[in-house]
Coordinates of C-alpha atoms in Angstrom, one line a residue:
M1 CA 0.0 0.0 0.0
S2 CA 2.5 2.4 1.1
L3 CA 3.8 4.7 -1.0
L4 CA 5.5 11.0 -2.0
A5 CA 9.5 22.3 -6.1
V6 CA 12.6 20.3 -6.3
A7 CA 15.6 22.1 -4.8
A8 CA 16.4 25.6 -5.9
A9 CA 18.4 24.4 -8.8
V10 CA 17.9 21.2 -10.6
I11 CA 20.0 20.8 -13.8
G12 CA 20.5 24.5 -13.8
L13 CA 16.9 25.6 -13.8
S14 CA 15.5 28.1 -11.3
V15 CA 12.5 26.7 -9.4
P16 CA 9.7 29.0 -8.2
T17 CA 8.9 28.8 -4.5
T18 CA 5.2 28.8 -5.0
A19 CA 3.2 26.1 -6.8
H20 CA 0.5 26.6 -9.3
A21 CA -3.0 25.4 -8.6
G22 CA -2.5 21.7 -9.4
P23 CA -0.6 19.2 -11.6
A24 CA -1.0 18.9 -15.3
S25 CA -4.5 17.8 -16.0
C26 CA -4.1 15.4 -19.0
V27 CA -3.1 12.3 -17.0
P28 CA -5.6 12.0 -14.1
F29 CA -5.6 8.2 -14.1
G30 CA -3.1 5.4 -14.8
T31 CA -2.3 1.8 -13.9
A32 CA -0.2 2.9 -10.9
Q33 CA -3.5 3.4 -9.2
L34 CA -4.3 -0.4 -9.7
P35 CA -1.7 -2.2 -7.6
P36 CA 0.1 -4.5 -7.5
G37 CA 1.0 -4.7 -11.2
A38 CA 2.4 -7.6 -13.2
P39 CA 5.8 -9.3 -12.4
A40 CA 8.8 -7.8 -14.1
T41 CA 9.7 -9.1 -17.5
G42 CA 12.2 -6.6 -18.8
S43 CA 10.5 -6.8 -22.2
R44 CA 11.8 -4.4 -24.8
A45 CA 8.8 -4.8 -27.1
G46 CA 7.8 -1.4 -28.5
L47 CA 11.1 0.3 -27.7
E48 CA 12.0 0.3 -31.4
T49 CA 9.1 2.8 -32.0
F50 CA 10.7 5.4 -29.8
P51 CA 12.9 8.0 -31.6
R52 CA 16.6 7.5 -31.3
Y53 CA 18.4 10.1 -29.2
T54 CA 21.4 11.4 -31.2
G55 CA 22.5 14.2 -28.9
S56 CA 25.7 14.4 -27.0
R57 CA 24.4 15.1 -23.5
A58 CA 23.3 11.7 -22.4
P59 CA 25.3 9.9 -19.7
Q60 CA 27.7 7.2 -20.8
R61 CA 27.1 5.1 -17.7
V62 CA 24.4 5.1 -15.0
E63 CA 25.7 3.6 -11.8
L64 CA 24.3 6.1 -9.3
R65 CA 20.8 7.5 -8.9
T66 CA 20.5 11.3 -9.2
E67 CA 17.7 13.7 -10.1
T68 CA 18.7 13.4 -13.8
A69 CA 19.9 9.7 -14.1
Q70 CA 18.2 6.6 -12.7
F71 CA 18.3 2.8 -13.2
N72 CA 16.6 -0.4 -12.1
L73 CA 17.3 -4.0 -12.9
H74 CA 16.2 -3.7 -16.5
W75 CA 16.3 0.0 -17.6
E76 CA 18.2 3.2 -17.4
F77 CA 16.5 6.7 -17.6
A78 CA 17.9 10.2 -17.9
L79 CA 16.7 13.7 -18.2
V80 CA 18.4 15.7 -20.9
G81 CA 17.0 19.2 -20.4
H82 CA 13.3 18.4 -20.0
R83 CA 13.6 15.4 -22.3
L84 CA 13.2 11.9 -20.9
I85 CA 15.3 9.2 -22.5
A86 CA 15.7 5.5 -21.8
R87 CA 17.7 2.5 -22.8
P88 CA 17.8 -1.2 -21.6
R89 CA 20.5 -1.8 -19.0
S90 CA 23.9 -2.7 -20.4
T91 CA 23.2 -1.2 -23.9
T92 CA 24.4 2.0 -25.5
Q93 CA 21.6 3.4 -27.6
W94 CA 19.3 5.9 -25.9
R95 CA 15.8 6.6 -27.1
A96 CA 13.4 9.5 -26.4
V97 CA 10.4 8.4 -24.3
P98 CA 7.2 9.9 -25.7
L99 CA 5.4 12.0 -23.0
P100 CA 1.8 13.1 -22.7
S101 CA 1.4 16.5 -24.2
C102 CA 1.0 18.2 -20.9
L103 CA 4.3 16.8 -19.6
S104 CA 6.4 17.7 -22.6
D105 CA 9.1 20.2 -21.6
R106 CA 7.9 20.1 -18.0
L107 CA 9.9 17.5 -16.0
V108 CA 13.0 18.7 -14.1
A109 CA 13.8 15.7 -11.9
I110 CA 13.1 12.0 -11.9
S111 CA 13.4 9.0 -9.5
L112 CA 13.0 5.3 -10.2
D113 CA 12.5 2.2 -8.2
D114 CA 11.1 -1.2 -9.1
D115 CA 8.3 -0.7 -11.7
E116 CA 7.6 2.9 -11.1
L117 CA 9.2 6.2 -12.1
V118 CA 8.2 9.6 -10.8
G119 CA 8.9 12.8 -12.6
I120 CA 8.8 16.2 -10.8
D121 CA 7.9 19.5 -12.6
A122 CA 9.3 22.9 -11.7
Q123 CA 6.5 23.6 -9.2
G124 CA 7.2 20.3 -7.4
W125 CA 4.1 18.3 -8.7
I126 CA 4.6 14.5 -8.8
Y127 CA 3.8 12.4 -11.8
T128 CA 4.1 8.6 -11.8
M129 CA 4.9 6.4 -14.8
D130 CA 4.0 2.7 -14.2
N131 CA 5.1 -0.6 -15.6
V132 CA 8.7 0.4 -15.9
N133 CA 9.8 -3.2 -15.6
Q134 CA 7.4 -4.2 -18.5
S135 CA 7.3 -3.5 -22.2
P136 CA 7.5 0.2 -23.1
R137 CA 4.1 -0.3 -24.7
L138 CA 2.7 -0.5 -21.2
W139 CA 4.3 2.6 -19.8
N140 CA 1.7 5.1 -18.7
W141 CA 1.4 8.2 -16.5
T142 CA -0.8 9.5 -13.7
S143 CA -0.8 12.8 -11.8
A144 CA -3.1 11.3 -9.1
W145 CA -1.7 10.9 -5.6
G146 CA -3.1 10.6 -2.1
A147 CA -6.1 9.4 -0.1
M148 CA -8.4 7.9 -0.6
L149 CA -6.6 4.9 -2.3
W150 CA -4.5 7.0 -4.7
T151 CA -7.5 9.0 -6.1
A152 CA -6.6 12.5 -4.8
P153 CA -5.8 14.9 -7.7
G154 CA -2.1 15.2 -6.8
R155 CA 0.5 16.6 -4.5
T156 CA 3.9 18.3 -4.5
L157 CA 7.2 16.8 -3.3
P158 CA 8.0 17.5 0.4
G159 CA 11.3 19.2 1.2
R160 CA 12.5 19.8 -2.4
K161 CA 16.2 19.3 -1.4
T162 CA 18.5 18.3 -4.2
G163 CA 19.8 14.8 -3.3
G164 CA 17.4 14.7 -0.4
W165 CA 14.5 12.6 -1.8
A166 CA 13.8 9.4 -3.6
L167 CA 11.1 7.0 -4.8
S168 CA 10.8 3.7 -2.9
V169 CA 8.7 0.8 -4.1
T170 CA 8.4 -2.7 -2.6
S171 CA 6.3 -5.0 -4.8
P172 CA 4.9 -8.5 -4.1
S173 CA 6.5 -9.8 -7.3
D174 CA 10.0 -8.2 -7.3
N175 CA 10.8 -7.9 -3.6
R176 CA 8.2 -10.2 -2.1
V177 CA 9.1 -10.1 1.6
Y178 CA 10.4 -7.9 4.4
Q179 CA 11.9 -8.6 7.9
D180 CA 10.6 -7.4 11.3
I181 CA 12.7 -6.5 14.3
A182 CA 13.0 -10.2 15.4
G183 CA 14.4 -11.2 12.0
R184 CA 11.2 -13.0 11.0
V185 CA 10.3 -12.8 7.3
H186 CA 6.8 -11.5 6.2
P187 CA 5.0 -11.3 2.9
S188 CA 4.9 -7.7 1.6
G189 CA 1.2 -8.0 0.7
Q190 CA -1.0 -8.0 -2.4
A191 CA -0.3 -4.3 -3.1
K192 CA 2.9 -2.4 -3.4
M193 CA 4.5 -0.4 -0.7
T194 CA 5.2 2.9 -2.4
M195 CA 6.5 6.1 -0.7
I196 CA 8.7 9.1 -1.4
P197 CA 10.8 10.0 1.7
S198 CA 12.2 13.5 1.6
L199 CA 14.5 15.5 3.9
T200 CA 12.7 18.5 5.2
G201 CA 13.7 21.5 7.4
D202 CA 17.3 21.3 8.7
G203 CA 17.7 17.7 7.4
S204 CA 16.7 16.1 10.7
R205 CA 13.1 15.5 9.5
I206 CA 12.2 12.9 7.0
T207 CA 8.7 13.5 5.6
Y208 CA 7.2 10.9 3.4
A209 CA 4.5 11.1 0.7
D210 CA 2.4 7.9 0.3
P211 CA -0.2 7.7 -2.5
W212 CA -2.7 6.1 -0.2
L213 CA -2.4 8.6 2.6
P214 CA -3.5 12.3 2.9
N215 CA -1.5 14.8 0.9
D216 CA 0.1 16.6 3.9
D217 CA 3.4 16.6 5.6
S218 CA 2.2 14.9 8.8
Y219 CA 3.7 11.5 8.2
E220 CA 7.4 11.3 9.0
V221 CA 10.1 8.7 9.5
G222 CA 12.0 9.4 12.7
G223 CA 15.7 9.9 11.7
P224 CA 18.8 8.4 13.3
L225 CA 19.9 9.2 16.8
G226 CA 16.4 10.0 18.2
G227 CA 15.4 12.0 15.2
R228 CA 18.1 14.5 15.6
F229 CA 20.7 13.4 13.0
R230 CA 21.0 16.1 10.3
S231 CA 21.2 14.4 6.9
T232 CA 22.4 16.2 3.8
S233 CA 21.7 13.3 1.4
L234 CA 19.0 10.6 1.2
S235 CA 18.4 7.7 -1.1
A236 CA 15.7 5.0 -0.9
A237 CA 14.7 1.7 -2.6
A238 CA 12.4 -1.2 -1.6
S239 CA 11.5 0.5 1.7
T240 CA 15.2 0.9 2.7
M241 CA 16.4 4.4 3.4
F242 CA 20.0 5.5 3.3
V243 CA 21.1 8.8 4.7
M244 CA 24.4 10.7 5.2
N245 CA 25.5 13.9 6.9
K246 CA 28.1 16.4 5.8
Y247 CA 31.0 14.4 7.5
G248 CA 30.2 11.1 5.7
D249 CA 28.5 9.5 8.7
M250 CA 25.8 7.1 7.3
F251 CA 22.8 5.2 8.5
T252 CA 20.3 2.8 6.9
R253 CA 16.8 1.8 7.9
T254 CA 14.1 -0.5 6.4
F255 CA 10.8 1.3 7.1
D256 CA 7.3 1.7 5.6
F257 CA 3.9 2.7 6.9
D258 CA 2.7 -0.9 6.5
S259 CA 5.6 -2.7 8.1
S260 CA 6.1 -0.2 11.0
G261 CA 2.8 -0.9 12.8
S262 CA 0.5 1.9 11.5
D263 CA -1.7 -0.1 9.1
S264 CA -3.8 -2.4 11.3
V265 CA -6.5 -2.4 8.7
F266 CA -4.5 -4.7 6.3
F267 CA -1.7 -5.9 8.6
R268 CA -1.5 -7.8 11.9
Y269 CA 1.1 -6.7 14.5
S270 CA 2.1 -7.7 18.0
W271 CA 4.4 -6.2 20.6
E272 CA 5.0 -9.6 22.1
S273 CA 7.5 -12.2 21.0
Q274 CA 6.2 -14.4 18.2
R275 CA 8.7 -17.1 19.0
G276 CA 7.4 -20.6 18.2
K277 CA 4.7 -19.4 15.7
P278 CA 5.1 -20.3 12.0
S279 CA 5.4 -17.6 9.4
A280 CA 2.5 -17.2 7.0
T281 CA 3.1 -17.7 3.3
D282 CA 0.7 -14.9 2.3
L283 CA -0.8 -11.7 3.8
T284 CA -4.3 -13.0 4.0
T285 CA -3.3 -15.9 6.1
E286 CA -1.0 -13.7 8.3
T287 CA -3.8 -11.2 8.9
W288 CA -6.6 -13.7 9.8
D289 CA -4.9 -16.8 11.1
R290 CA -3.7 -16.0 14.6
S291 CA -1.8 -19.2 14.9
T292 CA 0.8 -17.7 12.5
A293 CA 3.3 -15.0 13.5
A294 CA 2.3 -11.4 13.4
V295 CA 4.7 -8.6 12.5
Q296 CA 6.7 -8.0 15.7
L297 CA 7.0 -4.4 16.8
P298 CA 8.6 -2.0 17.3
A299 CA 9.9 -1.4 13.8
P300 CA 13.6 -2.0 13.3
D301 CA 15.7 1.1 14.0
W302 CA 18.5 2.8 12.1
A303 CA 21.8 0.9 11.6
R304 CA 25.1 2.8 11.5
Q305 CA 27.1 2.0 8.4
P306 CA 31.0 1.8 8.4
K307 CA 32.9 4.8 7.3
I308 CA 34.3 4.9 3.7
P309 CA 38.1 4.9 3.6
G310 CA 38.5 7.5 0.9
R311 CA 37.2 10.5 -0.9
I312 CA 33.4 10.8 -1.3
T313 CA 30.7 13.2 -2.4
S314 CA 27.1 13.8 -1.4
T315 CA 25.7 11.5 -4.1
I316 CA 24.4 8.3 -2.5
T317 CA 22.4 5.4 -3.8
V318 CA 20.6 2.3 -2.4
V319 CA 19.3 -0.3 -4.9
A320 CA 17.4 -3.6 -4.5
T321 CA 19.5 -6.4 -6.0
G322 CA 16.7 -9.0 -6.3
P323 CA 13.9 -10.7 -4.4
G324 CA 14.5 -11.6 -0.8
V325 CA 15.0 -10.0 2.6
E326 CA 17.1 -6.8 2.5
K327 CA 19.0 -7.6 -0.6
R328 CA 20.3 -4.1 -1.1
E329 CA 23.5 -2.5 -2.3
L330 CA 24.7 0.9 -1.0
R331 CA 26.7 3.2 -3.4
V332 CA 28.5 6.5 -2.7
A333 CA 30.2 8.6 -5.4
G334 CA 33.9 9.1 -4.8
A335 CA 37.4 8.6 -5.9
R336 CA 40.4 6.4 -5.1
A337 CA 44.0 6.9 -6.2
G338 CA 42.9 9.6 -8.6
A339 CA 40.2 7.4 -10.3
V340 CA 36.6 8.5 -10.3
G341 CA 33.8 6.0 -9.5
F342 CA 31.8 4.8 -6.6
W343 CA 32.2 3.0 -3.3
H344 CA 29.8 0.1 -2.8
K345 CA 28.9 -2.7 -0.4
A346 CA 26.0 -5.0 0.4
L347 CA 23.6 -3.6 3.1
H348 CA 25.0 -5.7 6.0
A349 CA 28.6 -6.0 4.7
T350 CA 31.3 -4.5 7.0
A351 CA 33.7 -3.2 4.3
W352 CA 33.5 -1.0 1.2
S353 CA 34.8 -1.8 -2.3
F354 CA 35.5 0.7 -5.1
T355 CA 34.7 0.6 -8.8
A356 CA 36.2 3.1 -11.2
T357 CA 33.9 4.5 -13.8
G358 CA 35.6 7.6 -15.2
G359 CA 33.6 10.6 -16.2
P360 CA 32.7 13.6 -13.9
L361 CA 32.3 13.1 -10.2
P362 CA 28.7 13.9 -9.2
G363 CA 27.6 15.7 -6.0
R364 CA 29.3 18.0 -3.6
P365 CA 32.7 17.0 -2.1
L366 CA 32.4 16.1 1.6
Q367 CA 34.8 16.3 4.5
N368 CA 34.8 12.6 5.1
S369 CA 36.4 12.2 8.5
P370 CA 37.7 8.8 9.5
S371 CA 36.0 9.0 12.8
D372 CA 32.3 9.4 13.6
R373 CA 31.1 13.0 13.8
S374 CA 27.3 12.4 14.1
S375 CA 27.1 14.2 17.4
E376 CA 28.3 17.4 15.7
T377 CA 25.3 17.6 13.4
L378 CA 22.5 17.0 15.9
A379 CA 19.4 19.1 15.8
D380 CA 17.9 20.5 19.0
P381 CA 15.5 18.2 20.9
V382 CA 11.8 18.8 20.3
P383 CA 10.2 20.9 23.1
W384 CA 7.4 18.5 24.0
N385 CA 7.8 17.2 27.6
L386 CA 4.7 15.2 28.5
S387 CA 3.2 13.3 31.4
A388 CA 0.2 11.0 31.7
S389 CA -1.5 8.8 34.2
L390 CA -1.4 5.1 33.3
P391 CA -4.9 3.7 33.2
S392 CA -6.1 1.0 35.7
R393 CA -5.9 -2.5 34.4
K394 CA -9.5 -2.8 35.3
A395 CA -10.5 -0.6 32.3
V396 CA -13.0 -2.3 29.9
V397 CA -10.9 -1.3 26.9
D398 CA -7.1 -0.7 26.6
G399 CA -4.4 -1.1 24.1
Q400 CA -4.2 -4.9 24.6
T401 CA -8.0 -5.3 24.3
L402 CA -8.0 -3.6 20.9
I403 CA -5.3 -6.0 19.7
D404 CA -7.0 -9.0 21.1
I405 CA -10.4 -8.4 19.5
G406 CA -8.8 -7.7 16.1
L407 CA -10.1 -4.1 15.9
P408 CA -8.1 -1.9 13.5
Y409 CA -6.6 -0.2 16.6
S410 CA -4.5 2.3 14.7
V411 CA -7.7 4.2 14.0
V412 CA -9.1 4.3 17.6
D413 CA -7.9 7.4 19.5
P414 CA -8.2 6.9 23.3
R415 CA -9.9 10.2 23.7
L416 CA -12.7 8.8 21.6
L417 CA -13.1 5.9 24.1
D418 CA -13.5 8.5 26.8
R419 CA -16.1 10.4 24.8
V420 CA -18.3 7.3 24.3
G421 CA -18.1 6.5 28.0
L422 CA -15.4 3.8 28.0
T423 CA -13.3 5.7 30.6
A424 CA -10.5 4.2 32.6
P425 CA -9.7 4.8 36.3
R426 CA -6.2 5.8 37.2
S427 CA -3.7 3.1 38.2
G428 CA -1.6 5.3 40.5
Y429 CA 1.3 5.0 38.1
R430 CA 2.4 7.9 35.9
L431 CA 4.5 8.0 32.7
Q432 CA 6.8 10.9 32.1
V433 CA 8.6 11.4 28.7
T434 CA 11.0 14.2 27.8
A435 CA 11.3 15.6 24.2
F436 CA 8.5 13.4 22.9
D437 CA 8.9 13.3 19.1
P438 CA 6.0 11.4 17.6
A439 CA 8.0 10.5 14.5
V440 CA 10.6 8.6 16.6
T441 CA 9.9 4.9 17.2
T442 CA 11.6 4.4 20.6
R443 CA 12.6 6.8 23.3
P444 CA 13.5 6.6 27.1
A445 CA 10.8 7.4 29.6
V446 CA 10.1 7.1 33.3
V447 CA 7.3 5.5 35.2
V448 CA 6.7 7.1 38.6
T449 CA 5.1 4.7 41.1
P450 CA 2.5 5.6 43.7
T451 CA 5.3 5.7 46.3
G452 CA 7.4 8.1 44.2
A453 CA 9.9 5.5 42.9
R454 CA 11.1 6.0 39.4
I455 CA 11.4 3.1 37.0
P456 CA 13.2 3.6 33.6
V457 CA 11.2 2.3 30.7
L458 CA 11.2 2.5 26.9
L459 CA 8.2 4.1 25.2
H460 CA 7.7 2.6 21.7
T461 CA 5.2 4.2 19.3
A462 CA 4.0 3.9 15.7
D463 CA 1.8 6.5 13.9
G464 CA -1.9 6.1 13.8
M465 CA -3.8 6.0 10.6
R466 CA -5.2 9.4 9.4
M467 CA -7.4 9.8 6.4
T468 CA -7.7 13.6 6.6
P469 CA -4.9 16.2 6.3
S470 CA -3.0 17.1 9.4
R471 CA 0.2 18.8 10.4
P472 CA 3.6 17.4 11.4
G473 CA 4.7 17.0 15.0
L474 CA 2.5 17.8 17.9
T475 CA -0.1 20.6 17.8
S476 CA -3.2 21.5 19.8
T477 CA -5.1 18.9 17.9
P478 CA -4.7 15.4 19.4
R479 CA -2.4 13.1 17.5
H480 CA -3.2 9.4 17.8
L481 CA -0.4 6.8 18.0
V482 CA -0.2 3.2 19.0
G483 CA 2.7 1.9 21.2
A484 CA 4.0 0.0 24.1
V485 CA 5.7 0.5 27.5
A486 CA 8.7 -1.8 27.8
L487 CA 11.3 -2.7 30.3
D488 CA 14.8 -3.4 29.0
D489 CA 16.3 -6.8 29.9
A490 CA 18.4 -5.4 32.8
T491 CA 15.4 -3.6 34.4
F492 CA 13.1 -6.5 34.0
A493 CA 15.7 -8.8 35.7
R494 CA 15.8 -6.4 38.7
R495 CA 12.2 -7.3 39.6
A496 CA 13.7 -10.1 41.7
S497 CA 15.4 -7.6 44.0
D498 CA 13.5 -4.3 43.5
T499 CA 10.1 -4.3 45.1
A500 CA 8.9 -1.3 43.1
I501 CA 9.7 -2.9 39.8
A502 CA 8.2 -6.2 41.0
A503 CA 4.9 -4.5 41.9
F504 CA 4.8 -2.6 38.6
V505 CA 5.5 -5.8 36.5
R506 CA 2.9 -7.7 38.5
D507 CA 0.1 -5.1 38.7
W508 CA 0.5 -3.1 35.5
M509 CA 2.7 -5.0 33.1
R510 CA 0.7 -8.2 33.7
G511 CA 3.9 -10.0 34.4
E512 CA 5.4 -9.2 31.0
A513 CA 8.3 -7.0 29.9
I514 CA 6.2 -5.2 27.3
A515 CA 2.6 -3.9 27.5
P516 CA 0.7 -2.5 24.4
I517 CA -1.0 0.9 24.8
T518 CA -2.8 3.4 22.6
L519 CA -2.1 7.1 23.1
S520 CA -3.2 10.5 22.1
A521 CA -0.8 13.5 22.3
T522 CA -0.9 17.3 21.9
T523 CA 1.8 19.8 22.7
T524 CA 0.6 19.9 26.3
S525 CA -1.2 16.7 27.1
L526 CA -0.9 12.9 26.8
V527 CA -3.7 10.4 27.2
I528 CA -2.9 6.7 27.5
R529 CA -5.1 3.6 27.4

């Protein structure tokens, strides 16, 4: 399901800061709105009808993804001026891609992943070309984007930073599966996971556009280091994001609205260990057969990548290398011993290799220090320090109840429960959380017991599902999230010797190390059930 004006200068063009009323109107509907699409064939049928490109400005090689050059397993695309050209991978002859009349001389940036390509115009409007892994006869465009179900008339690219956005597509045919935090493999679903993550603000915010979600900037991926890492570059592919700061410090994370815990309409999640349960072979079975393993939460966090031992620039790329769990390759433009090319490694490899390509070196040169300098680029913490009473375990409905009965809990705000009379007495325990950033998956918090003892806990969250536009962060309007209160292994083990922890585990955690909750937050208040 999940699926997003370019930066101030893209290929030398000035970009206006204000958008016109809407996208070009001649492509309101396309096959991208009818997921999942056919499996990749790489067919070239129909390519011979495209005019040959005979100019001199096309790239000789396409090994990195930029705003003007892209590739997938079967094709390469490039923008020459506003002209879109394409060729099969490992061939030399470029051909001009025919565009709908309203897109002719309009596109200023492109991004490609799996079987979709997005083009961006000078005002930032997104256009999607589908079936890019199929015959060129099946390539077609749509300007639609957003709720409901990819039928909204269109949206603009968040952030608009050069080198700070990318299309990401996970398809059931080409990627097939993903992995949860416990390492368990899950089917990606009958539809595609499509999104465009984009750096916004000072680079510490990652806003993502999803064609099935409202066209606003309220959905974010919490960045590395508690959402405070300032990235200058971002790439994405198959739900895997790759970010880097100005000192060459790099992180990766596999994340999507569906896999992270937010889509309880189509996916089944659990905060508890799924050990001993078999994996389902398809999403329908996983959703309805509770003897199979659910997606274990919280969503996997960012992983730090090893430093590159050489000269690099700001141009980074992550690509999917085939079906299977996290089969990704990372690439960074750079040089070694005077040769221009790119550094590369598999996602989980510990060392980088270098391939020389010749040609110009794309991107901005970076001060790639051999040591980690992530702490020097941290944004300020968010200002929202919140506190809430934990509800009595005698409440009729709480976070665990919503999961147990199979209700799409990511759409049930706890304030709504109060309004319909399903109130909850106070337990005597209180949760306190400093710098509560709703985009971040996990942060430290403290539970204060009735006697005043303080117990360190982890507060995990995932965004709730919203079908109407909202704003990023916390506002005076309640923001619904789902989550869990958890004790780390060391704290949980201390229950044998610490009476306060023992009582809390027994009376509120129901004897477990993790307890599901649903919560609602504003800039000044927090409600938990």
